[in-house]
XYZ file of C-alpha atoms in Angstrom:
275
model
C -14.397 -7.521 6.430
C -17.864 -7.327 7.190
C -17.374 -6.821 11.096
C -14.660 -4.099 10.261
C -17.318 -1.717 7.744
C -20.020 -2.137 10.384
C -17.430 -0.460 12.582
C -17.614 2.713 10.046
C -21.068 2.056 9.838
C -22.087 4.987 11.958
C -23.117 8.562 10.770
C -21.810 10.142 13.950
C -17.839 9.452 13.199
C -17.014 10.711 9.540
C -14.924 8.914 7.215
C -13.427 8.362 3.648
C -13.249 4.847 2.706
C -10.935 5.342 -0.471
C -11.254 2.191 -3.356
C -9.372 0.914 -6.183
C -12.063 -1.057 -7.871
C -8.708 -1.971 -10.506
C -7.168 -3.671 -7.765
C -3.285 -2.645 -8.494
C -1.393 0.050 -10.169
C -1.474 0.627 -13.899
C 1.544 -1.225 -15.756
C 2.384 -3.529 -18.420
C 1.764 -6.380 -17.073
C -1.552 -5.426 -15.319
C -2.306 -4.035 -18.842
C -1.733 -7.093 -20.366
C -3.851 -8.758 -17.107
C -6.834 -6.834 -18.017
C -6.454 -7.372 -21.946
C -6.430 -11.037 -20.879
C -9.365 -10.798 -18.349
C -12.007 -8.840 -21.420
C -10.544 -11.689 -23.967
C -11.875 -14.132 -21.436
C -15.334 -12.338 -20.288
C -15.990 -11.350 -23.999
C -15.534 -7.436 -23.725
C -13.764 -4.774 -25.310
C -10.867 -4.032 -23.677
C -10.366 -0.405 -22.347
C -7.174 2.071 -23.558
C -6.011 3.888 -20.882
C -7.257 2.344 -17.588
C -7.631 -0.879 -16.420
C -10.625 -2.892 -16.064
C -12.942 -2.897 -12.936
C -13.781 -5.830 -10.917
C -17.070 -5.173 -8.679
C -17.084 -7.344 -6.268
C -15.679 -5.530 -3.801
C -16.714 -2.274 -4.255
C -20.454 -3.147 -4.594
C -19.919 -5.285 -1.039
C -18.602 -1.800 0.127
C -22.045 -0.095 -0.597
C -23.826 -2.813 0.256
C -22.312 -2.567 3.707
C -22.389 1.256 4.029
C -25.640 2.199 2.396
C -27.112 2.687 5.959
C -24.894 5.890 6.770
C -23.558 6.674 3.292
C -25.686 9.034 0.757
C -23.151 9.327 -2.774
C -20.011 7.801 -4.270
C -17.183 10.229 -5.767
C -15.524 9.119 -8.593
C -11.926 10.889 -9.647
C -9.751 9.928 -12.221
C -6.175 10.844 -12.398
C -3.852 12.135 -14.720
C 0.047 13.135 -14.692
C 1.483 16.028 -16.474
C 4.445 14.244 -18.398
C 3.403 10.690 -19.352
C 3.454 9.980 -22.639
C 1.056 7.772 -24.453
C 1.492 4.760 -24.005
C 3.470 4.810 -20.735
C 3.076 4.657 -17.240
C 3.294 7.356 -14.446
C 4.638 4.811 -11.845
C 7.451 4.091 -14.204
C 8.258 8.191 -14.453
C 7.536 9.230 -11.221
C 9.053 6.941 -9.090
C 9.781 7.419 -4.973
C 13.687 8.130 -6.415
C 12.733 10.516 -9.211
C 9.932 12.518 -6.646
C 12.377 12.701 -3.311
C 15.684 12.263 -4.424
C 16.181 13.896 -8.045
C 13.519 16.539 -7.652
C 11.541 15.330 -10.645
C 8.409 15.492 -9.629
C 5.361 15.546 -11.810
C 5.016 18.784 -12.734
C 1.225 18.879 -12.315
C -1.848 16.198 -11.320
C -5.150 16.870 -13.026
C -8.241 14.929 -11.350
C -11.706 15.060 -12.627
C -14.444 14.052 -10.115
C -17.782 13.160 -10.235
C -21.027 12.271 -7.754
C -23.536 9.316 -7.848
C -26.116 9.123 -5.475
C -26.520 5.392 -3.877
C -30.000 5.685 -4.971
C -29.268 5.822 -8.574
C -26.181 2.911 -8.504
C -27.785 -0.494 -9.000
C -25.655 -2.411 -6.627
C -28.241 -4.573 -5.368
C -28.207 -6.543 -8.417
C -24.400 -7.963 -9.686
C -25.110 -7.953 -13.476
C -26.879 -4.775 -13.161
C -23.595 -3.559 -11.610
C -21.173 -5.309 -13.067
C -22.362 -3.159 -16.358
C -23.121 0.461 -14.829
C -19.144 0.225 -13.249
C -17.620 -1.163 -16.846
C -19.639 1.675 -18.332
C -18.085 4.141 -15.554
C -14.435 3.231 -16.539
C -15.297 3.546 -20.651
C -16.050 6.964 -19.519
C -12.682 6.919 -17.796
C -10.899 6.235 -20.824
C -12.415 8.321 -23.090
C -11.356 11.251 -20.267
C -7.370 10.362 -20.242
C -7.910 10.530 -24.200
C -9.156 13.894 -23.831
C -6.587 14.534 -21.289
C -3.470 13.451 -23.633
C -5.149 15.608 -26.827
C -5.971 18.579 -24.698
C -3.694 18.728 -21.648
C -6.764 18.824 -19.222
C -9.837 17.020 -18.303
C -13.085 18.337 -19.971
C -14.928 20.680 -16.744
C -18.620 21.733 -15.677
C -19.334 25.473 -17.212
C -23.056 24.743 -17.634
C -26.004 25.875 -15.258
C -28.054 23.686 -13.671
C -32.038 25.226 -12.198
C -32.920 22.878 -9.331
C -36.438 22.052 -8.435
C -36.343 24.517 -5.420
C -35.619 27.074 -8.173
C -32.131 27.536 -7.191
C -29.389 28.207 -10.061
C -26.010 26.129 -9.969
C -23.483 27.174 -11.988
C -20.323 24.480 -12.786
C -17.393 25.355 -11.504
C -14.870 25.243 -14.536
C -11.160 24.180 -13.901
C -9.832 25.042 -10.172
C -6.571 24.979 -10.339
C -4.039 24.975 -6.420
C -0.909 25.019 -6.062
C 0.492 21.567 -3.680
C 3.665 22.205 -1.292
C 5.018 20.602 1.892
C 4.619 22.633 4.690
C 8.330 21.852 5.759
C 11.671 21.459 3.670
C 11.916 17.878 6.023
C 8.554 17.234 5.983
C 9.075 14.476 3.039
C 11.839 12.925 6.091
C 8.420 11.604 7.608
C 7.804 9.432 5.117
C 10.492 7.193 5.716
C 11.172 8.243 9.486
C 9.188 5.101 10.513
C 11.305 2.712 8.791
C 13.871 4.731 9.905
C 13.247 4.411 13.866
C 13.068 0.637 12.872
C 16.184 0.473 11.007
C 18.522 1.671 14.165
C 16.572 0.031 16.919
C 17.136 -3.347 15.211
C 20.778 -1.988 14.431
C 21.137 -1.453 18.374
C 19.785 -4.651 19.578
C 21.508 -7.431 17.065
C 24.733 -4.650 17.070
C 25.461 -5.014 21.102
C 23.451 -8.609 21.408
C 26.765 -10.695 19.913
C 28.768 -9.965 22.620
C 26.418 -10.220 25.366
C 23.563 -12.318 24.113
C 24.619 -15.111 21.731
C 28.217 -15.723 23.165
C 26.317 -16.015 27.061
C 23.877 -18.425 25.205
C 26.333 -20.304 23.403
C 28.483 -21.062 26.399
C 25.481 -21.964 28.568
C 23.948 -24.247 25.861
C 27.456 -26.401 25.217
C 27.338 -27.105 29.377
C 23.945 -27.502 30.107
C 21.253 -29.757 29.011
C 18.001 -29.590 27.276
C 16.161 -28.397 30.190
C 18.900 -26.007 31.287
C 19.536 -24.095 27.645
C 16.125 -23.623 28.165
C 16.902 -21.306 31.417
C 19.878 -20.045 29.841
C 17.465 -18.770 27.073
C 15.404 -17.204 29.822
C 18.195 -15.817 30.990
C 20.196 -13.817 28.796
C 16.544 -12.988 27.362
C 16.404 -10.509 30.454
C 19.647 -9.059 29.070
C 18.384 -8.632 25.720
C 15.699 -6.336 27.036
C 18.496 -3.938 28.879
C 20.192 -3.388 25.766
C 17.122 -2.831 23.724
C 16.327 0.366 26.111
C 18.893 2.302 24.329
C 18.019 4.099 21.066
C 16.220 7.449 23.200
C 14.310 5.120 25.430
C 12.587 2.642 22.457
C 12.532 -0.797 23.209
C 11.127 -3.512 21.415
C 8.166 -4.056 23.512
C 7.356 -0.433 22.726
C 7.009 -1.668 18.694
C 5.767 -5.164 18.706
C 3.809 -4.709 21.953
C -0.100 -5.595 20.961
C -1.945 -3.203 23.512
C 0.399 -0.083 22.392
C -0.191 -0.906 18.884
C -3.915 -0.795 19.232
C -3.828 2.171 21.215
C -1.182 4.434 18.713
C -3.349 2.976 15.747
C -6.879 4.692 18.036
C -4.679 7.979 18.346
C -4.187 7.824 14.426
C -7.356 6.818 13.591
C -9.385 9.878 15.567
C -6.779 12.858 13.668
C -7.845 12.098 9.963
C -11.919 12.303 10.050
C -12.997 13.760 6.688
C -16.725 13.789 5.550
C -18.101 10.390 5.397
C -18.303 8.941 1.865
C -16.564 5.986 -0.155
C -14.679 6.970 -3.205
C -13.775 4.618 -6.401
């Protein structure tokens, strides 16, 4: 993991490295995890979110602190949930795509820490200043399910160059796809997949395992061997149907690498990690 953030490592290629510090989705049993886990290290156990575990986010800025200046912190919140349950129970994949229930509005609440001020050199030190983060967490999605909305910046701030900063209140935008099918692309990979593998083990019976079959009942060890060989160069003319995909174009290593470069290079944001 090391090898792969000194990759990102560099100030000249932008990035978001995006972090869960929870580890997994809020839910009762990782609610009853966590309750567990602050029984166990002596802690109060939090509400609303679910404990933090540093280790891996203070390896993060340990690794990036070369090229990376702050860490932005956003909590979420669902329009809809009541207390005491779950968004991913509510809003599932089904209820979002298929019955049109999506949540009707997501509040987040963010927040900046400069490197400089985080102790992450020490593990105590920030094993406490992360637990003390997510306290502040919970007391926001109590404020959230009293109020309806996270608490926002109104005040003004004079900077030591003079300069007057005024908060920016509640922004509120309005989310839409840019395309009635545009959801479709969400499952068109597993899609492609589904009816390539459909093609190849739907015309493969016929001319694959009933060519092996016969070769392997009259041959020996050596020569089922060749057989395999064999009707393996049929197998790849029947995978070139399905618009010209074949199956080296999937599981091919070199392709992979290079359509995961091409993917890489379109989403370049402003460098920074985010908890």
């Amino acid at each position: 993991m090391a090898s792969a953030l000194q990759k990102l490592n560099k100030a000249t290629e932008p990035m978001w490295l995006l972090l869960f510090p929870e580890g997994t989705n809020l839910a009762p049993d990782t609610r009853e995890k966590s309750k567990t886990w602050a029984q166990k290290s002596g802690i109060t156990d939090t509400q609303h979110v679910l404990l933090p575990r540093a280790t891996g986010l203070q390896f993060c800025i340990d690794e990036l602190k070369g090229s990376v200046d702050y860490l932005y912190d956003c909590t979420i919140a669902y329009e809809g949930v009541p207390r005491g349950q779950f968004a991913q129970d509510i809003f599932t994949l089904k209820a979002g795509y298929l019955e049109g229930r999506p949540p009707k509005s997501v509040s987040m609440h963010w927040r900046r820490f400069a490197l400089k001020d985080i102790p992450y050199r020490n593990q105590k030190a920030f094993e406490l200043w992360l637990v003390a983060r997510w306290r502040e967490k919970d007391i926001l999605i109590e404020n959230y399910l009293r109020n309806g909305k996270f608490p926002a910046d109104t005040g003004v701030t004079k900077m030591k160059s003079g300069e007057i900063k005024r908060g920016s209140g509640h922004l509120e935008t309005q989310i839409r796809s840019s395309h009635w099918y545009e959801f479709l692309q969400i499952f068109a990979p597993m899609g492609v997949l589904a009816m390539v593998i459909a093609v190849f083990y739907g015309a493969l019976p016929q001319s694959f395992w009933r060519s092996f079959n016969k070769q392997a009942l009259q041959a020996s060890t050596e020569d089922i061997k060749k057989a395999g060989v064999q009707v393996g160069t049929q197998a790849k003319a029947v995978s070139k149907t399905a618009a010209g995909l074949t199956l080296d174009d999937l599981f091919d290593k070199d392709k992979q690498e290079q359509s995961f470069k091409k993917g890489a290079v379109v989403c370049t944001p402003p460098r920074t990690p985010a908890s």
